[in-house]
Amino acid sequence: MPDMSASASLAMTHLTTLAKEVDEDKVTPGVLGFIVFAAMALAVWALMKSMSKHMGKVDFTETSDPTKAESADTSASGSDSASGSASAEPGAKQG
């Protein structure tokens, strides 16, 4: 590998002295860490607010399906009329 230039060598010596000045027992996240944490907190807050708004729109009362209710009514009345009388619905089987 070719020899490093004088400016690259000077930069490396400055970086190594800066690295030695950092106390390894007292490393903090700094401003960038705070900004990332604050952005994540704002995102979670916005998601919770949106979820709360959407959950408020949900109707939790269970309603019966009108098509199933009609078929249950017709089958119940059809079985009663088929067993006792001769006039049953045209589509119903008698037997």
Coordinates of N, CA, C and O in Angstrom, one line a residue:
M1 N 0.9 -1.2 0.0 CA 0.0 0.0 0.0 C 0.9 1.2 0.0 O 1.9 1.3 0.7
P2 N 0.6 2.3 -0.8 CA 1.4 3.4 -0.8 C 1.5 4.2 0.5 O 0.5 4.1 1.3
D3 N 2.5 5.0 0.7 CA 2.6 5.8 1.9 C 1.5 6.8 2.0 O 1.1 7.3 1.0
M4 N 1.1 7.1 3.2 CA 0.0 8.1 3.4 C 0.6 9.5 3.2 O 1.8 9.7 3.5
S5 N -0.2 10.3 2.7 CA 0.3 11.7 2.5 C 0.4 12.4 3.8 O -0.1 11.9 4.9
A6 N 1.0 13.5 3.8 CA 1.2 14.3 5.1 C -0.1 14.7 5.7 O -0.3 14.7 6.9
S7 N -1.1 15.1 4.9 CA -2.4 15.6 5.4 C -3.2 14.5 6.0 O -3.9 14.6 7.0
A8 N -3.1 13.3 5.3 CA -3.8 12.1 5.9 C -3.2 11.7 7.2 O -3.9 11.3 8.1
S9 N -1.9 11.8 7.3 CA -1.2 11.4 8.5 C -1.6 12.4 9.6 O -1.8 12.0 10.8
L10 N -1.6 13.7 9.3 CA -2.0 14.7 10.3 C -3.4 14.5 10.8 O -3.7 14.6 11.9
A11 N -4.3 14.1 9.8 CA -5.7 13.9 10.2 C -5.9 12.7 11.1 O -6.7 12.7 12.1
M12 N -5.1 11.7 10.8 CA -5.2 10.5 11.7 C -4.7 10.8 13.1 O -5.2 10.3 14.1
T13 N -3.6 11.6 13.2 CA -3.1 11.9 14.6 C -4.2 12.7 15.3 O -4.3 12.6 16.5
H14 N -4.9 13.7 14.6 CA -5.9 14.4 15.3 C -7.1 13.6 15.7 O -7.6 13.8 16.8
L15 N -7.5 12.6 14.9 CA -8.6 11.8 15.2 C -8.2 10.9 16.4 O -9.1 10.6 17.3
T16 N -7.0 10.4 16.5 CA -6.6 9.5 17.6 C -6.6 10.3 18.9 O -6.9 9.7 19.9
T17 N -6.1 11.5 18.8 CA -6.1 12.3 20.1 C -7.5 12.7 20.5 O -7.8 12.7 21.7
L18 N -8.4 12.9 19.6 CA -9.8 13.2 19.9 C -10.5 11.9 20.5 O -11.2 12.0 21.5
A19 N -10.1 10.8 20.0 CA -10.7 9.5 20.5 C -10.2 9.2 21.9 O -10.9 8.7 22.8
K20 N -8.9 9.6 22.2 CA -8.4 9.4 23.6 C -9.0 10.4 24.6 O -9.0 10.1 25.8
E21 N -9.5 11.5 24.1 CA -10.0 12.5 25.1 C -11.4 12.1 25.6 O -11.8 12.5 26.6
V22 N -12.1 11.2 24.8 CA -13.4 10.8 25.2 C -13.3 9.8 26.4 O -12.5 8.8 26.3
D23 N -14.0 10.1 27.5 CA -14.0 9.2 28.6 C -14.8 8.0 28.3 O -16.0 8.1 28.1
E24 N -14.3 6.8 28.3 CA -15.0 5.6 27.9 C -16.1 5.3 28.9 O -17.0 4.6 28.6
D25 N -16.0 5.7 30.2 CA -17.0 5.5 31.2 C -18.1 6.5 31.2 O -19.1 6.3 31.8
K26 N -18.0 7.5 30.4 CA -19.0 8.6 30.4 C -19.4 8.9 29.0 O -19.2 10.1 28.5
V27 N -19.9 8.0 28.2 CA -20.3 8.2 26.9 C -21.8 8.5 26.9 O -22.6 7.7 27.4
T28 N -22.3 9.6 26.3 CA -23.7 9.9 26.2 C -24.2 9.9 24.8 O -23.4 10.1 23.9
P29 N -25.5 9.8 24.6 CA -26.0 9.8 23.2 C -25.9 11.1 22.5 O -25.8 11.2 21.3
G30 N -25.9 12.2 23.3 CA -25.8 13.5 22.7 C -27.0 14.1 22.1 O -28.1 13.5 22.3
V31 N -26.9 15.1 21.3 CA -28.0 15.8 20.6 C -28.7 14.9 19.6 O -29.9 14.8 19.5
L32 N -27.9 14.1 18.8 CA -28.5 13.3 17.8 C -29.4 12.2 18.5 O -30.5 11.9 18.0
G33 N -28.9 11.6 19.5 CA -29.7 10.6 20.2 C -31.0 11.2 20.8 O -32.1 10.6 20.7
F34 N -31.0 12.5 21.3 CA -32.2 13.1 21.8 C -33.2 13.4 20.6 O -34.4 13.2 20.7
I35 N -32.6 13.8 19.5 CA -33.5 14.1 18.3 C -34.2 12.8 17.8 O -35.4 12.8 17.5
V36 N -33.4 11.7 17.8 CA -34.0 10.5 17.3 C -35.1 10.0 18.3 O -36.2 9.6 17.9
F37 N -34.8 10.1 19.6 CA -35.8 9.7 20.6 C -37.0 10.6 20.6 O -38.1 10.1 20.7
A38 N -36.9 11.9 20.4 CA -38.0 12.8 20.3 C -38.8 12.5 19.1 O -40.1 12.5 19.2
A39 N -38.2 12.2 18.0 CA -38.9 11.9 16.7 C -39.7 10.6 16.9 O -40.9 10.5 16.5
M40 N -39.1 9.6 17.6 CA -39.9 8.4 17.8 C -41.0 8.6 18.8 O -42.1 8.0 18.6
A41 N -40.8 9.4 19.8 CA -41.9 9.7 20.7 C -43.1 10.4 20.0 O -44.2 10.1 20.3
L42 N -42.8 11.4 19.1 CA -43.8 12.1 18.4 C -44.6 11.1 17.5 O -45.8 11.2 17.3
A43 N -43.8 10.2 16.8 CA -44.5 9.2 16.0 C -45.4 8.3 16.7 O -46.5 8.1 16.3
V44 N -45.0 7.9 17.9 CA -45.9 7.0 18.7 C -47.1 7.8 19.2 O -48.2 7.3 19.2
W45 N -46.9 9.0 19.6 CA -48.0 9.9 20.0 C -49.0 10.1 18.9 O -50.2 9.9 19.1
A46 N -48.5 10.3 17.6 CA -49.4 10.5 16.5 C -50.2 9.2 16.2 O -51.4 9.2 15.8
L47 N -49.5 8.1 16.2 CA -50.1 6.8 16.0 C -51.2 6.5 17.0 O -52.3 6.0 16.7
M48 N -50.9 6.8 18.3 CA -51.9 6.6 19.3 C -53.2 7.5 19.1 O -54.3 7.0 19.4
K49 N -52.9 8.7 18.8 CA -54.0 9.6 18.5 C -54.9 9.2 17.4 O -56.1 9.2 17.4
S50 N -54.2 8.7 16.3 CA -55.0 8.2 15.1 C -55.8 6.9 15.5 O -56.9 6.8 15.1
M51 N -55.1 6.0 16.2 CA -55.8 4.8 16.6 C -57.0 5.1 17.5 O -58.1 4.5 17.4
S52 N -56.9 6.1 18.4 CA -58.0 6.4 19.3 C -59.1 7.0 18.5 O -60.3 6.7 18.7
K53 N -58.8 7.8 17.5 CA -59.9 8.4 16.6 C -60.6 7.3 15.8 O -61.8 7.3 15.7
H54 N -59.8 6.3 15.3 CA -60.4 5.3 14.5 C -61.2 4.3 15.4 O -62.3 3.8 15.0
M55 N -60.8 4.0 16.6 CA -61.5 3.2 17.5 C -62.8 3.8 18.0 O -63.8 3.1 18.3
G56 N -62.8 5.2 18.0 CA -64.0 5.9 18.4 C -65.1 5.7 17.4 O -66.3 5.8 17.7
K57 N -64.7 5.4 16.1 CA -65.7 5.3 15.0 C -66.3 3.9 15.0 O -67.3 3.7 14.4
V58 N -65.7 2.9 15.7 CA -66.2 1.5 15.6 C -67.4 1.4 16.5 O -67.5 1.8 17.6
D59 N -68.4 0.7 15.9 CA -69.6 0.4 16.7 C -69.5 -1.0 17.2 O -69.4 -2.0 16.4
F60 N -69.4 -1.2 18.5 CA -69.1 -2.5 19.1 C -70.4 -3.3 19.4 O -70.3 -4.4 19.8
T61 N -71.6 -2.7 19.1 CA -72.8 -3.5 19.4 C -73.0 -4.5 18.2 O -72.9 -4.0 17.0
E62 N -73.3 -5.7 18.5 CA -73.4 -6.7 17.4 C -74.9 -6.7 16.9 O -75.8 -6.8 17.7
T63 N -75.0 -6.6 15.6 CA -76.4 -6.6 15.1 C -76.5 -7.9 14.3 O -75.6 -8.4 13.7
S64 N -77.7 -8.4 14.2 CA -77.9 -9.6 13.4 C -78.0 -9.3 12.0 O -78.4 -8.2 11.5
D65 N -77.6 -10.2 11.1 CA -77.6 -10.1 9.7 C -79.1 -10.2 9.2 O -79.7 -11.2 9.4
P66 N -79.6 -9.2 8.5 CA -81.0 -9.3 8.1 C -81.3 -10.4 7.1 O -82.4 -11.0 7.1
T67 N -80.3 -10.8 6.3 CA -80.6 -11.9 5.4 C -80.7 -13.2 6.1 O -81.5 -14.1 5.7
K68 N -79.9 -13.4 7.1 CA -79.9 -14.7 7.9 C -81.2 -14.7 8.7 O -81.8 -15.8 8.9
A69 N -81.6 -13.6 9.2 CA -82.9 -13.5 10.0 C -84.1 -13.9 9.1 O -85.0 -14.6 9.5
E70 N -84.1 -13.4 7.9 CA -85.2 -13.7 7.0 C -85.3 -15.2 6.6 O -86.3 -15.8 6.6
S71 N -84.1 -15.8 6.4 CA -84.1 -17.2 6.0 C -84.5 -18.0 7.2 O -85.1 -19.1 7.0
A72 N -84.1 -17.6 8.4 CA -84.5 -18.4 9.6 C -86.0 -18.3 9.8 O -86.6 -19.3 10.2
D73 N -86.5 -17.1 9.6 CA -88.0 -17.0 9.7 C -88.8 -17.8 8.7 O -89.7 -18.4 9.0
T74 N -88.3 -17.7 7.4 CA -89.0 -18.5 6.4 C -88.9 -20.0 6.6 O -89.8 -20.7 6.3
S75 N -87.7 -20.4 7.0 CA -87.6 -21.9 7.2 C -88.4 -22.4 8.4 O -89.0 -23.5 8.4
A76 N -88.5 -21.5 9.4 CA -89.3 -21.9 10.6 C -90.8 -21.9 10.2 O -91.5 -22.9 10.6
S77 N -91.2 -20.9 9.5 CA -92.7 -20.9 9.1 C -93.0 -21.9 8.1 O -94.1 -22.5 8.0
G78 N -92.0 -22.2 7.2 CA -92.2 -23.2 6.2 C -92.3 -24.6 6.7 O -93.1 -25.4 6.3
S79 N -91.6 -24.9 7.7 CA -91.6 -26.3 8.3 C -92.9 -26.4 9.1 O -93.5 -27.5 9.2
D80 N -93.4 -25.4 9.7 CA -94.7 -25.4 10.4 C -95.8 -25.6 9.5 O -96.7 -26.5 9.7
S81 N -95.8 -24.9 8.4 CA -97.0 -25.0 7.4 C -96.9 -26.3 6.6 O -97.9 -26.8 6.2
A82 N -95.7 -26.8 6.4 CA -95.6 -28.0 5.6 C -96.0 -29.2 6.3 O -96.6 -30.1 5.8
S83 N -95.9 -29.2 7.6 CA -96.3 -30.4 8.4 C -97.8 -30.4 8.6 O -98.3 -31.5 8.7
G84 N -98.4 -29.3 8.7 CA -99.8 -29.3 9.1 C -100.8 -29.0 7.9 O -102.0 -29.4 8.0
S85 N -100.4 -28.4 6.8 CA -101.3 -28.0 5.8 C -100.8 -28.4 4.4 O -99.6 -28.7 4.2
A86 N -101.7 -28.4 3.4 CA -101.3 -28.8 2.1 C -100.7 -27.6 1.3 O -100.1 -27.8 0.3
S87 N -101.0 -26.4 1.7 CA -100.5 -25.2 1.0 C -99.2 -24.7 1.5 O -99.1 -23.9 2.4
A88 N -98.1 -25.3 1.0 CA -96.7 -24.9 1.4 C -96.2 -24.0 0.3 O -96.8 -23.8 -0.7
E89 N -95.1 -23.4 0.6 CA -94.4 -22.5 -0.4 C -94.0 -23.3 -1.6 O -93.7 -24.4 -1.5
P90 N -94.0 -22.6 -2.8 CA -93.8 -23.3 -4.0 C -92.4 -24.0 -4.1 O -92.2 -25.0 -4.7
G91 N -91.4 -23.4 -3.5 CA -90.0 -23.9 -3.6 C -89.7 -24.9 -2.5 O -88.7 -25.6 -2.5
A92 N -90.6 -25.1 -1.5 CA -90.2 -25.9 -0.4 C -90.6 -27.4 -0.7 O -91.6 -27.7 -1.3
K93 N -89.7 -28.3 -0.2 CA -89.9 -29.7 -0.4 C -90.9 -30.2 0.7 O -90.8 -29.8 1.8
Q94 N -91.8 -31.1 0.3 CA -92.7 -31.7 1.3 C -92.3 -33.2 1.4 O -92.0 -33.8 0.4
G95 N -92.3 -33.7 2.6 CA -91.9 -35.0 2.6 C -92.1 -35.6 3.9 O -92.2 -36.1 4.8

